[in-house]
PDB file of C-alpha atoms in Angstrom:
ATOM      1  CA  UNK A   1      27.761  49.631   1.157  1.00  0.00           C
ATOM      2  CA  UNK A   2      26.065  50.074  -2.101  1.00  0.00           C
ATOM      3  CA  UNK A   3      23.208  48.279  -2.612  1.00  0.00           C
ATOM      4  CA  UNK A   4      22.139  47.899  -6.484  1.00  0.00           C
ATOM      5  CA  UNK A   5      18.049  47.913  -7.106  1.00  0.00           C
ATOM      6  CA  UNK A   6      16.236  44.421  -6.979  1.00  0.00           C
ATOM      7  CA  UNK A   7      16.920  42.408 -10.537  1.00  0.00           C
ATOM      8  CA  UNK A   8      18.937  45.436 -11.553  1.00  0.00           C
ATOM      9  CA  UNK A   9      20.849  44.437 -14.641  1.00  0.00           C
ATOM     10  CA  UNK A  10      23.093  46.086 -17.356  1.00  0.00           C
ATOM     11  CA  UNK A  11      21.203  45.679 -20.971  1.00  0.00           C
ATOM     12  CA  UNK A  12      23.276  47.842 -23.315  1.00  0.00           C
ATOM     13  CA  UNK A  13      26.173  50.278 -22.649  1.00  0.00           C
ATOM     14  CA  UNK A  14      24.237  52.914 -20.812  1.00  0.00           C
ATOM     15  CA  UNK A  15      21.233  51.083 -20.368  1.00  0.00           C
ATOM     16  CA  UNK A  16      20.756  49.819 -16.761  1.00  0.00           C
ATOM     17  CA  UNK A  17      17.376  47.445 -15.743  1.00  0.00           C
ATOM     18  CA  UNK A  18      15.663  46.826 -12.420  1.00  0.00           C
ATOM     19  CA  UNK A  19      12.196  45.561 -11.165  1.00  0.00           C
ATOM     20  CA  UNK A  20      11.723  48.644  -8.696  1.00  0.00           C
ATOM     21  CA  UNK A  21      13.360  51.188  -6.915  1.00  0.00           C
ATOM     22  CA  UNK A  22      14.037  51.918  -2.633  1.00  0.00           C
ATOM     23  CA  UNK A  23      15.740  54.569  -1.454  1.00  0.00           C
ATOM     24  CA  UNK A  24      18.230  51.879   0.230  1.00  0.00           C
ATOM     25  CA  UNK A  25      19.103  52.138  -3.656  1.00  0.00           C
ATOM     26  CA  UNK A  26      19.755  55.724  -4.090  1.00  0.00           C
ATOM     27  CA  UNK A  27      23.473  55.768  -3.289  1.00  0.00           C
ATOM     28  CA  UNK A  28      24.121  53.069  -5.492  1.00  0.00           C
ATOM     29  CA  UNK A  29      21.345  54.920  -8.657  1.00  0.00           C
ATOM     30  CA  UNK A  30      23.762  57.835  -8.385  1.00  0.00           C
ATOM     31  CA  UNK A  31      26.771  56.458  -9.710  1.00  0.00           C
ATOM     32  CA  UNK A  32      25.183  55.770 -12.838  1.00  0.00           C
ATOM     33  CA  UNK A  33      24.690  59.251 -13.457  1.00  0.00           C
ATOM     34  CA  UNK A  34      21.648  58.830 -14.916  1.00  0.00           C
ATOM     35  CA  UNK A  35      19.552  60.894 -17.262  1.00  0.00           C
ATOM     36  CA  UNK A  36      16.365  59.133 -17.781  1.00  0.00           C
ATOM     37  CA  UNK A  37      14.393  56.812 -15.883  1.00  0.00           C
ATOM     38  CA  UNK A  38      11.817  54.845 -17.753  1.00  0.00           C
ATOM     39  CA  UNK A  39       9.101  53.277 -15.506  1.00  0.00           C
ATOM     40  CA  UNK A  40       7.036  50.506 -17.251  1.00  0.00           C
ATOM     41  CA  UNK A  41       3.587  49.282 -15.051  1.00  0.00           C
ATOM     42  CA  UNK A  42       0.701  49.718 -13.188  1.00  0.00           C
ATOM     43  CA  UNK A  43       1.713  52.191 -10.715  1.00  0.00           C
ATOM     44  CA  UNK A  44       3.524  55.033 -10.952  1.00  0.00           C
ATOM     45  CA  UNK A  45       7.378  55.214  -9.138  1.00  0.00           C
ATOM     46  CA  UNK A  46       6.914  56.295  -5.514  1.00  0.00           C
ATOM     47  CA  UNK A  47       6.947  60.038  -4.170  1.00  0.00           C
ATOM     48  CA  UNK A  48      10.573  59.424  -2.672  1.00  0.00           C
ATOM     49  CA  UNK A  49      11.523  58.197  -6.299  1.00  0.00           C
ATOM     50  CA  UNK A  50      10.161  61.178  -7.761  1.00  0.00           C
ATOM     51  CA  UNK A  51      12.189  63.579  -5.449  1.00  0.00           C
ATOM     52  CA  UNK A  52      14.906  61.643  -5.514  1.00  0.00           C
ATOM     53  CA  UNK A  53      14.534  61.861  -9.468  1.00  0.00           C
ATOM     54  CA  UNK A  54      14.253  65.994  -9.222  1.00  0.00           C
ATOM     55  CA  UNK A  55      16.913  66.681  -6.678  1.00  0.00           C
ATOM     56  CA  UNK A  56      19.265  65.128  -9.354  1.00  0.00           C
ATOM     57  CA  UNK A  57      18.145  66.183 -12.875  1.00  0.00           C
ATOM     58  CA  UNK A  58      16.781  63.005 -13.612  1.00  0.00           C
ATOM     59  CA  UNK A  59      13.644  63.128 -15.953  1.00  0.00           C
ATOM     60  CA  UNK A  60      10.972  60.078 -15.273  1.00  0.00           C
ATOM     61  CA  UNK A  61       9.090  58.771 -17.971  1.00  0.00           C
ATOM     62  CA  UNK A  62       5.884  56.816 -16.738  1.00  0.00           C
ATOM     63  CA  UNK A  63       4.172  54.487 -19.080  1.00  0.00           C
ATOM     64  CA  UNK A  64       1.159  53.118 -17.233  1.00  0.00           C
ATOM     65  CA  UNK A  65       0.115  49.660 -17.979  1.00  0.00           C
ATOM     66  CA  UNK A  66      -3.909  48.653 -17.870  1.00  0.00           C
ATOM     67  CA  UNK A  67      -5.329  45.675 -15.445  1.00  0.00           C
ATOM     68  CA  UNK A  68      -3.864  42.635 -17.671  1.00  0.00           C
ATOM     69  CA  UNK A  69      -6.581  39.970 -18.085  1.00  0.00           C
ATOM     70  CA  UNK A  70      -6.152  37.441 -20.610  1.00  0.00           C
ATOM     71  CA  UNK A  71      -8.875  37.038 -23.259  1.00  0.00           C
ATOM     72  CA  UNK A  72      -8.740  36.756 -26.973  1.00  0.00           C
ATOM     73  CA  UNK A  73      -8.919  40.400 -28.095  1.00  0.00           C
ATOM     74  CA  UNK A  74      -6.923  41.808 -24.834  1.00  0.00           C
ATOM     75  CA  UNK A  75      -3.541  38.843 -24.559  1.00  0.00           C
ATOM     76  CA  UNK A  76      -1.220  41.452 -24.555  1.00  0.00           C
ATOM     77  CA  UNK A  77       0.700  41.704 -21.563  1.00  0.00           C
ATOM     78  CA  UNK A  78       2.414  45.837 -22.859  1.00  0.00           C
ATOM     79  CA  UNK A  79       0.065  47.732 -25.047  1.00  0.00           C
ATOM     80  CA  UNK A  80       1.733  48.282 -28.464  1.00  0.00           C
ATOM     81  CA  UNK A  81       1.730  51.933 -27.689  1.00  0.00           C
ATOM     82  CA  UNK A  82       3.875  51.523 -24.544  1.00  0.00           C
ATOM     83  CA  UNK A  83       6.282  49.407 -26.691  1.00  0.00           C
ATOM     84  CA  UNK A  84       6.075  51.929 -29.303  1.00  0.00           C
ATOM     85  CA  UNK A  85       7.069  54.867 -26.752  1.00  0.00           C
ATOM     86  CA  UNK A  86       9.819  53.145 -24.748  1.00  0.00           C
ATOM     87  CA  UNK A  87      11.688  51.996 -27.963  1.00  0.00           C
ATOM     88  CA  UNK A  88      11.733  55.534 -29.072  1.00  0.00           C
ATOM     89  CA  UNK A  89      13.961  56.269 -25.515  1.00  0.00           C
ATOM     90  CA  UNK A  90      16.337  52.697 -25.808  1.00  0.00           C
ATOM     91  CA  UNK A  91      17.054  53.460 -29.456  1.00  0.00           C
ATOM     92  CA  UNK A  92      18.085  57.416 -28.796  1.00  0.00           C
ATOM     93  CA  UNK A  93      21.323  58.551 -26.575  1.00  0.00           C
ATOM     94  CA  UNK A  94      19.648  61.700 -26.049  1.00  0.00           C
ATOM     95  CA  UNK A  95      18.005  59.811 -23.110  1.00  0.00           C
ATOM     96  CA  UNK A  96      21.303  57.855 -21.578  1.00  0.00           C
ATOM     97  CA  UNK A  97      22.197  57.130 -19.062  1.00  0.00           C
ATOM     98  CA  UNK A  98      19.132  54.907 -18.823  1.00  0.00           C
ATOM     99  CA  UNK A  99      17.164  52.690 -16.272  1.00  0.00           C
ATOM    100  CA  UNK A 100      14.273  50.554 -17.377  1.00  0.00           C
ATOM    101  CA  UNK A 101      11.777  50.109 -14.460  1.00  0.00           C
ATOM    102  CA  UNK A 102       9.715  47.062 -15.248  1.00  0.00           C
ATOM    103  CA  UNK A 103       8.582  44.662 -12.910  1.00  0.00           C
ATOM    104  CA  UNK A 104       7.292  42.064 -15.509  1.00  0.00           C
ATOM    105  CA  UNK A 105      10.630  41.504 -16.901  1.00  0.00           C
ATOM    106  CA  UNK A 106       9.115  41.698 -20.376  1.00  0.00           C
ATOM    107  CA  UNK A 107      10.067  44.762 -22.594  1.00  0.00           C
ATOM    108  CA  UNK A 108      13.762  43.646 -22.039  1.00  0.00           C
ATOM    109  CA  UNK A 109      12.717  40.565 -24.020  1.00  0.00           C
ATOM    110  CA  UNK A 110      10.932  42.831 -26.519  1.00  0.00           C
ATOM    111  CA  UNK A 111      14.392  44.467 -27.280  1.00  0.00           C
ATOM    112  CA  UNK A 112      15.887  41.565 -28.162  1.00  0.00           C
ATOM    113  CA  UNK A 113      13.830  40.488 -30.433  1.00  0.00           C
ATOM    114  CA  UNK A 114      15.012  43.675 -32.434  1.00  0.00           C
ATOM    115  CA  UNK A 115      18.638  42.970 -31.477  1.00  0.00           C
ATOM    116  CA  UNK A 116      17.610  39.432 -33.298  1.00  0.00           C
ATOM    117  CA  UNK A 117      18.501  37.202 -30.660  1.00  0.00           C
ATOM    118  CA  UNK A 118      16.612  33.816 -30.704  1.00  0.00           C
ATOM    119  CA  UNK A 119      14.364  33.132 -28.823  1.00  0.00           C
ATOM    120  CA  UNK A 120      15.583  30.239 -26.369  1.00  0.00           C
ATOM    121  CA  UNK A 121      18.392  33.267 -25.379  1.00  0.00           C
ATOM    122  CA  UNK A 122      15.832  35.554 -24.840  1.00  0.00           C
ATOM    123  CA  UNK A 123      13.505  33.292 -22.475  1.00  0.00           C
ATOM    124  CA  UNK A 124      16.887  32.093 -20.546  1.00  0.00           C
ATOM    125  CA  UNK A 125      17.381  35.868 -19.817  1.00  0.00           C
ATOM    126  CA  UNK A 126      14.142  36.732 -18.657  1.00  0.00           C
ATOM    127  CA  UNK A 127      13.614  33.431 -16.526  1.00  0.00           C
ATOM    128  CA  UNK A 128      17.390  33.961 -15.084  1.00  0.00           C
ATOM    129  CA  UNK A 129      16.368  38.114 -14.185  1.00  0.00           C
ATOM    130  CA  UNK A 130      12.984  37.495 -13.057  1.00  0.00           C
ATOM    131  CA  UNK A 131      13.535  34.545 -11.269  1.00  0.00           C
ATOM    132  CA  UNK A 132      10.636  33.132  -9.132  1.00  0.00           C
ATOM    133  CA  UNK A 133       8.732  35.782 -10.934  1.00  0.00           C
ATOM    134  CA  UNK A 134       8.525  34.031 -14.397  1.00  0.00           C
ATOM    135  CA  UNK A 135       5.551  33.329 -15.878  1.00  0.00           C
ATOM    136  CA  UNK A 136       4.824  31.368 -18.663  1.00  0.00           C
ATOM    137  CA  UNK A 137       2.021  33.330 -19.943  1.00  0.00           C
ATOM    138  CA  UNK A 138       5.279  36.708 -19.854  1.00  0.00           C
ATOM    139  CA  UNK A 139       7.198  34.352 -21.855  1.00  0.00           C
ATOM    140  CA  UNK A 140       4.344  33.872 -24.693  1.00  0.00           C
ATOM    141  CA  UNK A 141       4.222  37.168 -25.043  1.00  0.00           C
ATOM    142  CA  UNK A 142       7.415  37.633 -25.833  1.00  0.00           C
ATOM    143  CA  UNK A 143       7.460  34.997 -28.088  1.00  0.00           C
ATOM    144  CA  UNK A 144       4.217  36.296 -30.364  1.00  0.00           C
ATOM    145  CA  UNK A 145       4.804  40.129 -30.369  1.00  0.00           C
ATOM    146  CA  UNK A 146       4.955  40.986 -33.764  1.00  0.00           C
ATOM    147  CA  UNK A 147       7.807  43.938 -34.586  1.00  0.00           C
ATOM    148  CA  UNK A 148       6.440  44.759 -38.042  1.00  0.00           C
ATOM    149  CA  UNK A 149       3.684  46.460 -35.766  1.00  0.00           C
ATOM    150  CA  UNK A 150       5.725  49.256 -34.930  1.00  0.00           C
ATOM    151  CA  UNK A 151       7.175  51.755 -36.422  1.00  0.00           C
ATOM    152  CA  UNK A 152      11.055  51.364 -36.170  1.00  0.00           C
ATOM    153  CA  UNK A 153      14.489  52.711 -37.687  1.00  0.00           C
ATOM    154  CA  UNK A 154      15.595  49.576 -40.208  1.00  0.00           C
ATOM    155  CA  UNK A 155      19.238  49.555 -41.893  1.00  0.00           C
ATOM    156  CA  UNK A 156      20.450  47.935 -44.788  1.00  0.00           C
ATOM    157  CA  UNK A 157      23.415  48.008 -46.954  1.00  0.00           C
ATOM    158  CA  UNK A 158      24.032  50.400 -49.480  1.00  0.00           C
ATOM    159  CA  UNK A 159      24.097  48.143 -52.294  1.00  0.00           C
ATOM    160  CA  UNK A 160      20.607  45.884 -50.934  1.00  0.00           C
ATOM    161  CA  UNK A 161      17.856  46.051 -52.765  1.00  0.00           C
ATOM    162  CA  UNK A 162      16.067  44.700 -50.175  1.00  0.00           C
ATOM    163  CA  UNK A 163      12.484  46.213 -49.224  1.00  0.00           C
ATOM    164  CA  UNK A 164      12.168  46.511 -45.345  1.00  0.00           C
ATOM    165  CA  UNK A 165       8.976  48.184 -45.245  1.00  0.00           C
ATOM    166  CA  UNK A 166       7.165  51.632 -46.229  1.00  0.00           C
ATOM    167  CA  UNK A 167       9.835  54.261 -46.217  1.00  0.00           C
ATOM    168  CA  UNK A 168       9.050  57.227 -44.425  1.00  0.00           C
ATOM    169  CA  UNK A 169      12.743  58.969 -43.803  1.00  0.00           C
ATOM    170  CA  UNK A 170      16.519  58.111 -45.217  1.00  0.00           C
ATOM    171  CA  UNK A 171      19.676  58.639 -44.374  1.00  0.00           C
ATOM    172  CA  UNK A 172      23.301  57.392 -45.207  1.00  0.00           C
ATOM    173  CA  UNK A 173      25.905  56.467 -42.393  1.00  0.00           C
ATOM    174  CA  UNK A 174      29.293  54.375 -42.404  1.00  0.00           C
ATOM    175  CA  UNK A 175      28.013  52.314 -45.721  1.00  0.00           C
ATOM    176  CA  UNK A 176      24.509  51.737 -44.303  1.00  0.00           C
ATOM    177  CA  UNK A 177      21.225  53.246 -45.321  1.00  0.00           C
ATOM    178  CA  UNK A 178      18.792  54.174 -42.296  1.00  0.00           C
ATOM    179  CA  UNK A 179      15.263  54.180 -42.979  1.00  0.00           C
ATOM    180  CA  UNK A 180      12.773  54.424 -40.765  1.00  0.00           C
ATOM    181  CA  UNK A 181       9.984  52.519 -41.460  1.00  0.00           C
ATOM    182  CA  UNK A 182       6.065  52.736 -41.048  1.00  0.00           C
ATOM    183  CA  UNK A 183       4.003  50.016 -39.347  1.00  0.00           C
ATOM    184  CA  UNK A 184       3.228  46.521 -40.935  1.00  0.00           C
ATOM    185  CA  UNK A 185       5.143  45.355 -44.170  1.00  0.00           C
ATOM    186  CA  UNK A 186       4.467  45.440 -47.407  1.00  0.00           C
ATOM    187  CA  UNK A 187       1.968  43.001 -49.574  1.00  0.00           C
ATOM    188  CA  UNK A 188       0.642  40.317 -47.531  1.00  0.00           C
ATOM    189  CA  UNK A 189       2.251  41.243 -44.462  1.00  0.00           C
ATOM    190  CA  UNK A 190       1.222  44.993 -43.948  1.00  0.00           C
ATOM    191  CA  UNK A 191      -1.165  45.610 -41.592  1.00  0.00           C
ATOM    192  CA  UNK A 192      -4.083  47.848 -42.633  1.00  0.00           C
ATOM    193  CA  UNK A 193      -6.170  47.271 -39.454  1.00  0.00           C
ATOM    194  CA  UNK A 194      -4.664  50.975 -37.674  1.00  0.00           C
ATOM    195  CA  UNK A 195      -2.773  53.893 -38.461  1.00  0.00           C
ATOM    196  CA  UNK A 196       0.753  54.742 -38.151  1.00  0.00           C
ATOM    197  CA  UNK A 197       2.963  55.345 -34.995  1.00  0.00           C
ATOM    198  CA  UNK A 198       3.893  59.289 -34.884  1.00  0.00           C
ATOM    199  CA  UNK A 199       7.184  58.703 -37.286  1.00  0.00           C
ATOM    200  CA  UNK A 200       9.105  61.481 -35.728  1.00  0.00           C
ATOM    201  CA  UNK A 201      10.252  59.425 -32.588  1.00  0.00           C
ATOM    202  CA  UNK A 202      13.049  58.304 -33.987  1.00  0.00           C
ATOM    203  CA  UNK A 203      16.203  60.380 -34.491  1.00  0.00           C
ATOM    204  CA  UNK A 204      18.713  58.618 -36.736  1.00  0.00           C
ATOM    205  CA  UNK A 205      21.558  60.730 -35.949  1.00  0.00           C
ATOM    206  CA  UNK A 206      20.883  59.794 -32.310  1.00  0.00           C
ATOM    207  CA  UNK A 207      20.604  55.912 -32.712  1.00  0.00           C
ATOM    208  CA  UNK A 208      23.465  54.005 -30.479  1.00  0.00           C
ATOM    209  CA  UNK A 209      26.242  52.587 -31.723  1.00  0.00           C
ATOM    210  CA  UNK A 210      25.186  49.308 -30.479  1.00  0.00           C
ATOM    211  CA  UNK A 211      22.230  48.961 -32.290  1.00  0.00           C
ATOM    212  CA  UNK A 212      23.851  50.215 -35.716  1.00  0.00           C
ATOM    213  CA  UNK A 213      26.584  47.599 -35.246  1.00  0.00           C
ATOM    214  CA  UNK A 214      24.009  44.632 -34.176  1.00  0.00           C
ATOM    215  CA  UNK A 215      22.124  45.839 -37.235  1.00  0.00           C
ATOM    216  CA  UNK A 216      25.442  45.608 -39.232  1.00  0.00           C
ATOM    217  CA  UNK A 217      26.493  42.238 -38.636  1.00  0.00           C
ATOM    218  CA  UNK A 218      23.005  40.808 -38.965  1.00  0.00           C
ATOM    219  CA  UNK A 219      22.360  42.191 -42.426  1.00  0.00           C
ATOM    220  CA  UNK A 220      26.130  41.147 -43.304  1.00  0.00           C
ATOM    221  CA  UNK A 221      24.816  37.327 -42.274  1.00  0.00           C
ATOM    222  CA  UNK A 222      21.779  37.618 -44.307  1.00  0.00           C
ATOM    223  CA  UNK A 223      23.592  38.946 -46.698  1.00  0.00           C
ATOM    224  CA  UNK A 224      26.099  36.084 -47.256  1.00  0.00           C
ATOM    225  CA  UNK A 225      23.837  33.531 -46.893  1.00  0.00           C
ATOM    226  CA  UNK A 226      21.795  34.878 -49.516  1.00  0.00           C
ATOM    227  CA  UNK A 227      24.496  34.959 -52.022  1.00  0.00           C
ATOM    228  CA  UNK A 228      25.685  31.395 -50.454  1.00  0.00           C
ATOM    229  CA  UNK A 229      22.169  30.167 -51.486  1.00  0.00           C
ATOM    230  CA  UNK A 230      22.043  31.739 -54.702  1.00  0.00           C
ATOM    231  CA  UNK A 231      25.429  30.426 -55.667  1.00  0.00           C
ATOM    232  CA  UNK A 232      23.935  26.842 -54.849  1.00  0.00           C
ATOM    233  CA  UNK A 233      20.771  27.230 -56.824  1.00  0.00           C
ATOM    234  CA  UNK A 234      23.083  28.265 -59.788  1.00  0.00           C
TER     235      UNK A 234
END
């Protein structure tokens, strides 16, 4: 029998999460066919992980997570430069098949705050995958991490004349306009405190279809409830 990985999960289409791996799992890890395996925490994925990972072409990405300890200046439960570096492998195919390793339950809850769900669907999911693991301190992270932080692609529509953010690269795809964007805003909200994320991360010819089409519909909303408000204040 088959026996998926503890919390393991299906995010996207080709985008698999778990808490951790055992090799009671492997049978099950190589249906998936995987490509990439993404391990988010404070220790690295075991030796029989790792071997398991080279015997079948599967490339392990570690990002290593400091001692947490809460305190005014260090409340962040994932470093913005681990966030940073494991968007850059959701948002490109080149890495898929993918499985998130992350035993805090948290970046999922990152993503989906870029897929703009709300928040009260994005704590459900984490308390329902973590389960007696869920912390409330996990879910106030989730709630203040602050996207305009990092650097990310942003769409809009072709005819928007709406300013998303320092543009650092363009291109044009299916009526949409993909920019990718430096860190902070612009006027009030940009952030001056630290440089910029290295831009190149992101390859827009290599974003997923899901996140274009999430992308799509929410700047379609926005867009006709602007115009709805507009026609009322007219």
């Amino acid at each position: 029998m088959l026996a998926p990985p503890e919390l393991f999960g299906i995010v996207e289409e080709n985008i698999y999460r778990c808490t951790e791996i055992d090799p009671l799992n492997f049978p099950f890890l190589q249906t998936l066919s995987l490509n990439t395996i993404l391990s988010i925490g404070q220790e690295k994925p075991s030796p029989a992980v790792e071997l398991f990972a080279r015997d079948h072409n599967i490339k392990i990405t570690y990002m290593q997570l400091p001692a947490w300890k809460i305190s005014e200046e260090e409340w962040k439960l994932l470093p913005d430069a681990v966030v940073q570096k494991s968007l850059s492998y959701v948002l490109n195919t080149r890495h898929y098949p993918l499985l998130i390793i992350d035993l805090s339950c948290t970046f999922i809850g990152v993503l989906r705050k870029l897929q703009h769900w709300n928040l009260s669907s994005i704590i459900n999911e984490y308390r329902e995958m973590s389960f007696d693991r869920s912390q409330y301190l996990y879910e106030l992270y989730i709630e203040l991490v602050d996207l305009r932080k990092f650097s990310i692609p942003r769409l809009r529509l072709l005819d928007s004349t709406e300013n998303v953010g320092e543009t650092i690269g363009v291109m044009k795809r299916d009526g949409l306009v993909i920019e990718t964007c430096a860190r902070g805003g612009t006027g009030e909200e940009r952030d001056d405190a630290g440089g910029q994320y290295d831009l190149s991360l992101f390859a827009a010819e290599s974003l997923p279809e899901w996140y274009i089409e999430q992308e799509r519909m929410w700047l379609e909303d926005k867009s006709t409830l602007y115009g709805y408000q507009t026609n009322r204040r007219g």
